[in-house]
mmCIF file of C-alpha atoms and ligand atoms in Angstrom:
data_model
loop_
_atom_site.group_PDB
_atom_site.id
_atom_site.type_symbol
_atom_site.label_atom_id
_atom_site.label_comp_id
_atom_site.label_asym_id
_atom_site.label_seq_id
_atom_site.Cartn_x
_atom_site.Cartn_y
_atom_site.Cartn_z
ATOM 1 C CA UNK A 480 32.747 94.856 83.060
ATOM 2 C CA UNK A 481 31.106 94.561 86.482
ATOM 3 C CA UNK A 482 29.266 97.639 87.535
ATOM 4 C CA UNK A 483 28.278 97.947 91.158
ATOM 5 C CA UNK A 484 28.413 101.682 91.422
ATOM 6 C CA UNK A 485 26.180 104.380 89.956
ATOM 7 C CA UNK A 486 28.565 107.333 89.822
ATOM 8 C CA UNK A 487 32.288 107.890 89.768
ATOM 9 C CA UNK A 488 34.163 110.544 91.759
ATOM 10 C CA UNK A 489 37.709 111.178 90.540
ATOM 11 C CA UNK A 490 40.763 112.792 92.040
ATOM 12 C CA UNK A 491 43.012 114.483 89.454
ATOM 13 C CA UNK A 492 46.743 114.432 90.247
ATOM 14 C CA UNK A 493 48.166 110.931 90.451
ATOM 15 C CA UNK A 494 44.782 109.517 89.395
ATOM 16 C CA UNK A 495 43.803 110.829 85.951
ATOM 17 C CA UNK A 496 47.041 112.664 85.193
ATOM 18 C CA UNK A 497 50.671 112.463 86.324
ATOM 19 C CA UNK A 498 51.429 113.883 89.742
ATOM 20 C CA UNK A 499 54.252 115.864 88.106
ATOM 21 C CA UNK A 500 51.974 117.949 85.844
ATOM 22 C CA UNK A 501 51.419 120.806 88.289
ATOM 23 C CA UNK A 502 54.974 120.872 89.635
ATOM 24 C CA UNK A 503 56.857 120.283 86.415
ATOM 25 C CA UNK A 504 54.601 121.958 83.875
ATOM 26 C CA UNK A 505 52.157 124.476 85.339
ATOM 27 C CA UNK A 506 54.402 126.124 87.939
ATOM 28 C CA UNK A 507 57.481 126.406 85.672
ATOM 29 C CA UNK A 508 55.254 127.813 82.912
ATOM 30 C CA UNK A 509 54.021 130.529 85.260
ATOM 31 C CA UNK A 510 57.569 131.425 86.322
ATOM 32 C CA UNK A 511 58.685 131.550 82.677
ATOM 33 C CA UNK A 512 55.940 134.082 82.000
ATOM 34 C CA UNK A 513 56.609 136.168 85.119
ATOM 35 C CA UNK A 514 59.176 138.525 83.531
ATOM 36 C CA UNK A 515 56.821 139.499 80.733
ATOM 37 C CA UNK A 516 53.755 140.060 82.942
ATOM 38 C CA UNK A 517 54.335 143.818 83.497
ATOM 39 C CA UNK A 518 54.211 144.169 79.691
ATOM 40 C CA UNK A 519 51.123 142.015 79.264
ATOM 41 C CA UNK A 520 48.381 143.287 76.970
ATOM 42 C CA UNK A 521 45.854 141.505 79.179
ATOM 43 C CA UNK A 522 44.175 144.276 81.180
ATOM 44 C CA UNK A 523 42.979 141.848 83.823
ATOM 45 C CA UNK A 524 46.580 140.745 84.427
ATOM 46 C CA UNK A 525 47.776 144.338 84.639
ATOM 47 C CA UNK A 526 45.105 145.324 87.135
ATOM 48 C CA UNK A 527 46.016 142.321 89.299
ATOM 49 C CA UNK A 528 49.692 143.332 89.265
ATOM 50 C CA UNK A 529 48.730 146.756 90.612
ATOM 51 C CA UNK A 530 47.113 145.097 93.606
ATOM 52 C CA UNK A 531 50.523 143.918 94.842
ATOM 53 C CA UNK A 532 51.510 147.571 95.521
ATOM 54 C CA UNK A 533 55.257 146.902 95.237
ATOM 55 C CA UNK A 534 57.950 148.440 93.030
ATOM 56 C CA UNK A 535 59.427 145.253 91.657
ATOM 57 C CA UNK A 536 56.382 143.155 90.934
ATOM 58 C CA UNK A 537 58.309 140.355 89.215
ATOM 59 C CA UNK A 538 60.640 139.885 92.189
ATOM 60 C CA UNK A 539 57.611 139.952 94.482
ATOM 61 C CA UNK A 540 55.855 137.242 92.462
ATOM 62 C CA UNK A 541 58.967 135.062 92.402
ATOM 63 C CA UNK A 542 59.378 135.417 96.139
ATOM 64 C CA UNK A 543 55.725 134.477 96.801
ATOM 65 C CA UNK A 544 56.086 131.417 94.576
ATOM 66 C CA UNK A 545 59.406 130.295 96.062
ATOM 67 C CA UNK A 546 58.018 130.575 99.590
ATOM 68 C CA UNK A 547 54.820 128.796 98.500
ATOM 69 C CA UNK A 548 52.678 131.604 99.924
ATOM 70 C CA UNK A 549 48.978 131.121 99.165
ATOM 71 C CA UNK A 550 48.290 134.685 98.138
ATOM 72 C CA UNK A 551 44.818 135.152 96.585
ATOM 73 C CA UNK A 552 46.074 137.707 94.035
ATOM 74 C CA UNK A 553 48.922 135.387 93.059
ATOM 75 C CA UNK A 554 46.433 132.537 92.679
ATOM 76 C CA UNK A 555 44.211 134.602 90.432
ATOM 77 C CA UNK A 556 47.207 135.724 88.407
ATOM 78 C CA UNK A 557 48.394 132.153 87.971
ATOM 79 C CA UNK A 558 44.907 131.174 86.834
ATOM 80 C CA UNK A 559 44.967 133.856 84.124
ATOM 81 C CA UNK A 560 48.483 132.977 82.965
ATOM 82 C CA UNK A 561 47.557 129.312 82.733
ATOM 83 C CA UNK A 562 44.342 130.176 80.920
ATOM 84 C CA UNK A 563 46.385 132.051 78.306
ATOM 85 C CA UNK A 564 48.848 129.152 78.134
ATOM 86 C CA UNK A 565 46.092 126.616 77.541
ATOM 87 C CA UNK A 566 44.269 128.841 75.073
ATOM 88 C CA UNK A 567 47.433 129.426 73.034
ATOM 89 C CA UNK A 568 48.179 125.699 72.943
ATOM 90 C CA UNK A 569 51.400 126.047 74.945
ATOM 91 C CA UNK A 570 49.945 123.935 77.753
ATOM 92 C CA UNK A 571 47.853 120.790 77.383
ATOM 93 C CA UNK A 572 46.752 118.475 80.168
ATOM 94 C CA UNK A 573 48.364 115.008 80.025
ATOM 95 C CA UNK A 574 45.320 112.971 81.065
ATOM 96 C CA UNK A 575 46.040 109.233 80.824
ATOM 97 C CA UNK A 576 44.573 107.668 77.672
ATOM 98 C CA UNK A 577 42.632 105.034 79.616
ATOM 99 C CA UNK A 578 41.054 107.791 81.728
ATOM 100 C CA UNK A 579 40.127 109.784 78.604
ATOM 101 C CA UNK A 580 38.559 106.697 77.031
ATOM 102 C CA UNK A 581 36.649 105.839 80.175
ATOM 103 C CA UNK A 582 35.306 109.349 80.667
ATOM 104 C CA UNK A 583 34.315 109.559 76.996
ATOM 105 C CA UNK A 584 32.515 106.233 76.851
ATOM 106 C CA UNK A 585 31.012 105.517 80.259
ATOM 107 C CA UNK A 586 27.293 105.990 80.728
ATOM 108 C CA UNK A 587 27.766 106.622 84.423
ATOM 109 C CA UNK A 588 27.980 110.197 85.640
ATOM 110 C CA UNK A 589 31.542 111.294 86.388
ATOM 111 C CA UNK A 590 32.438 113.927 88.997
ATOM 112 C CA UNK A 591 35.771 115.520 89.913
ATOM 113 C CA UNK A 592 37.097 116.339 93.385
ATOM 114 C CA UNK A 593 40.485 118.030 93.614
ATOM 115 C CA UNK A 594 42.289 120.493 95.875
ATOM 116 C CA UNK A 595 42.916 122.682 92.829
ATOM 117 C CA UNK A 596 40.167 125.255 92.274
ATOM 118 C CA UNK A 597 37.080 124.339 90.255
ATOM 119 C CA UNK A 598 38.187 126.977 87.748
ATOM 120 C CA UNK A 599 41.589 125.295 87.323
ATOM 121 C CA UNK A 600 39.920 121.871 87.089
ATOM 122 C CA UNK A 601 37.660 123.033 84.264
ATOM 123 C CA UNK A 602 40.632 124.469 82.356
ATOM 124 C CA UNK A 603 42.537 121.220 82.701
ATOM 125 C CA UNK A 604 39.659 119.177 81.294
ATOM 126 C CA UNK A 605 38.987 121.700 78.537
ATOM 127 C CA UNK A 606 42.490 121.283 77.101
ATOM 128 C CA UNK A 607 43.325 117.603 77.334
ATOM 129 C CA UNK A 608 46.169 116.399 75.117
ATOM 130 C CA UNK A 609 44.851 113.907 72.575
ATOM 131 C CA UNK A 610 46.317 112.165 69.518
ATOM 132 C CA UNK A 611 44.433 114.469 67.169
ATOM 133 C CA UNK A 612 44.775 117.733 69.059
ATOM 134 C CA UNK A 613 43.162 118.834 72.292
ATOM 135 C CA UNK A 614 40.037 117.182 73.636
ATOM 136 C CA UNK A 615 37.400 119.017 75.654
ATOM 137 C CA UNK A 616 36.187 116.536 78.260
ATOM 138 C CA UNK A 617 33.915 119.014 80.065
ATOM 139 C CA UNK A 618 30.737 117.831 78.309
ATOM 140 C CA UNK A 619 31.349 114.383 79.860
ATOM 141 C CA UNK A 620 31.804 115.673 83.412
ATOM 142 C CA UNK A 621 28.780 116.266 85.608
ATOM 143 C CA UNK A 622 30.268 118.507 88.261
ATOM 144 C CA UNK A 623 33.448 119.630 89.999
ATOM 145 C CA UNK A 624 34.252 119.951 93.703
ATOM 146 C CA UNK A 625 37.158 121.648 95.469
ATOM 147 C CA UNK A 626 38.159 122.714 98.971
ATOM 148 C CA UNK A 627 35.973 125.807 98.787
ATOM 149 C CA UNK A 628 32.834 123.989 97.687
ATOM 150 C CA UNK A 629 33.204 120.873 99.803
ATOM 151 C CA UNK A 630 36.029 121.021 102.380
ATOM 152 C CA UNK A 631 39.356 119.231 102.585
ATOM 153 C CA UNK A 632 39.911 115.872 100.975
ATOM 154 C CA UNK A 633 40.979 114.102 104.158
ATOM 155 C CA UNK A 634 37.746 114.959 105.994
ATOM 156 C CA UNK A 635 34.921 112.423 105.695
ATOM 157 C CA UNK A 636 32.288 115.156 105.957
ATOM 158 C CA UNK A 637 33.504 116.536 102.630
ATOM 159 C CA UNK A 638 32.487 113.259 100.971
ATOM 160 C CA UNK A 639 29.081 113.218 102.687
ATOM 161 C CA UNK A 640 28.506 116.711 101.377
ATOM 162 C CA UNK A 641 29.494 115.680 97.851
ATOM 163 C CA UNK A 642 27.310 112.545 97.943
ATOM 164 C CA UNK A 643 24.450 114.713 99.078
ATOM 165 C CA UNK A 644 25.048 117.108 96.209
ATOM 166 C CA UNK A 645 25.296 114.252 93.704
ATOM 167 C CA UNK A 646 22.019 112.975 95.094
ATOM 168 C CA UNK A 647 23.011 109.335 95.524
ATOM 169 C CA UNK A 648 23.582 107.181 98.605
ATOM 170 C CA UNK A 649 27.343 107.257 99.365
ATOM 171 C CA UNK A 650 27.549 103.482 98.824
ATOM 172 C CA UNK A 651 26.633 103.950 95.151
ATOM 173 C CA UNK A 652 29.567 106.265 94.495
ATOM 174 C CA UNK A 653 33.046 104.969 93.680
ATOM 175 C CA UNK A 654 35.880 107.332 94.612
ATOM 176 C CA UNK A 655 39.290 106.846 93.000
ATOM 177 C CA UNK A 656 42.445 108.464 94.373
ATOM 178 C CA UNK A 657 46.165 107.885 94.786
ATOM 179 C CA UNK A 658 46.056 109.161 98.388
ATOM 180 C CA UNK A 659 45.222 106.673 101.141
ATOM 181 C CA UNK A 660 44.178 109.423 103.598
ATOM 182 C CA UNK A 661 41.580 110.607 101.095
ATOM 183 C CA UNK A 662 40.388 107.042 100.576
ATOM 184 C CA UNK A 663 40.065 106.522 104.346
ATOM 185 C CA UNK A 664 37.960 109.672 104.656
ATOM 186 C CA UNK A 665 35.731 108.694 101.729
ATOM 187 C CA UNK A 666 35.348 105.168 103.093
ATOM 188 C CA UNK A 667 34.309 106.563 106.478
ATOM 189 C CA UNK A 668 31.620 108.533 104.664
ATOM 190 C CA UNK A 669 30.340 105.271 103.158
ATOM 191 C CA UNK A 670 31.674 105.632 99.606
ATOM 192 C CA UNK A 671 33.284 102.783 97.720
ATOM 193 C CA UNK A 672 36.982 103.452 97.223
ATOM 194 C CA UNK A 673 39.865 102.147 95.125
ATOM 195 C CA UNK A 674 43.520 103.096 95.212
ATOM 196 C CA UNK A 675 44.967 104.309 91.927
ATOM 197 C CA UNK A 676 48.613 103.574 91.244
ATOM 198 C CA UNK A 677 50.207 105.447 88.345
ATOM 199 C CA UNK A 678 53.827 105.763 87.185
ATOM 200 C CA UNK A 679 55.607 108.418 89.247
ATOM 201 C CA UNK A 680 53.237 108.267 92.215
ATOM 202 C CA UNK A 681 54.812 108.109 95.650
ATOM 203 C CA UNK A 682 54.711 104.600 97.125
ATOM 204 C CA UNK A 683 51.612 104.098 99.307
ATOM 205 C CA UNK A 684 51.613 102.040 102.471
ATOM 206 C CA UNK A 685 48.050 100.789 102.061
ATOM 207 C CA UNK A 686 48.573 97.408 103.704
ATOM 208 C CA UNK A 687 46.224 95.639 101.336
ATOM 209 C CA UNK A 688 43.284 97.735 102.529
ATOM 210 C CA UNK A 689 42.060 98.720 99.070
ATOM 211 C CA UNK A 690 41.501 97.302 95.630
ATOM 212 C CA UNK A 691 44.096 98.687 93.267
ATOM 213 C CA UNK A 692 43.425 100.354 89.922
ATOM 214 C CA UNK A 693 46.267 100.905 87.471
ATOM 215 C CA UNK A 694 44.095 101.332 84.393
ATOM 216 C CA UNK A 695 40.503 102.554 84.077
ATOM 217 C CA UNK A 696 39.828 99.864 81.425
ATOM 218 C CA UNK A 697 39.179 97.431 84.259
ATOM 219 C CA UNK A 698 36.836 99.567 86.347
HETATM 220 MG MG1 MG B 1255 45.879 112.804 93.914
#
């Protein structure tokens, strides 16, 4: 195994887990739970519902979701519903086995950078689906970055900021993502980059610009 980087920065969707997880698991799970939310025993959930100030809160939630409106109360509500789903074992995160193995065994520090909130990222890595039940990968992860902490993923300044926070020269950090715009931005910031290709990812027109990773065993 050649090692010419000192730290690893990982995207989540399409890189360490299937791109479909959020769309086909998390969002449908939230919608399934929507009808029962007004009857929830979770006081935090009930107080959030009151913030919507509408008569038919379930219809309101469904309409926000179907129009993809980024409502902060909706976001917080989704976070709580997913938390309950993970905690009850109804949801587990399908992190690829090679990524689990790498994160568990590498001696290099591993960091996460995703558009999903840091809170959602931590939940995902707390409840990873493993052969023998769920695996908590959080002890193996050094830190998490999102749009709020670091800016958008297609802006090179975001990566400079992250490198600065990690405390390493950008050239010593390897960033892995399935998105070529993110890789371009990270490369502009001086990071090493590789394109991850996983089953189900959209085809990328990368024109041979990047090394390809299909399995973390060969990092
Ligand atoms: Mg991605």
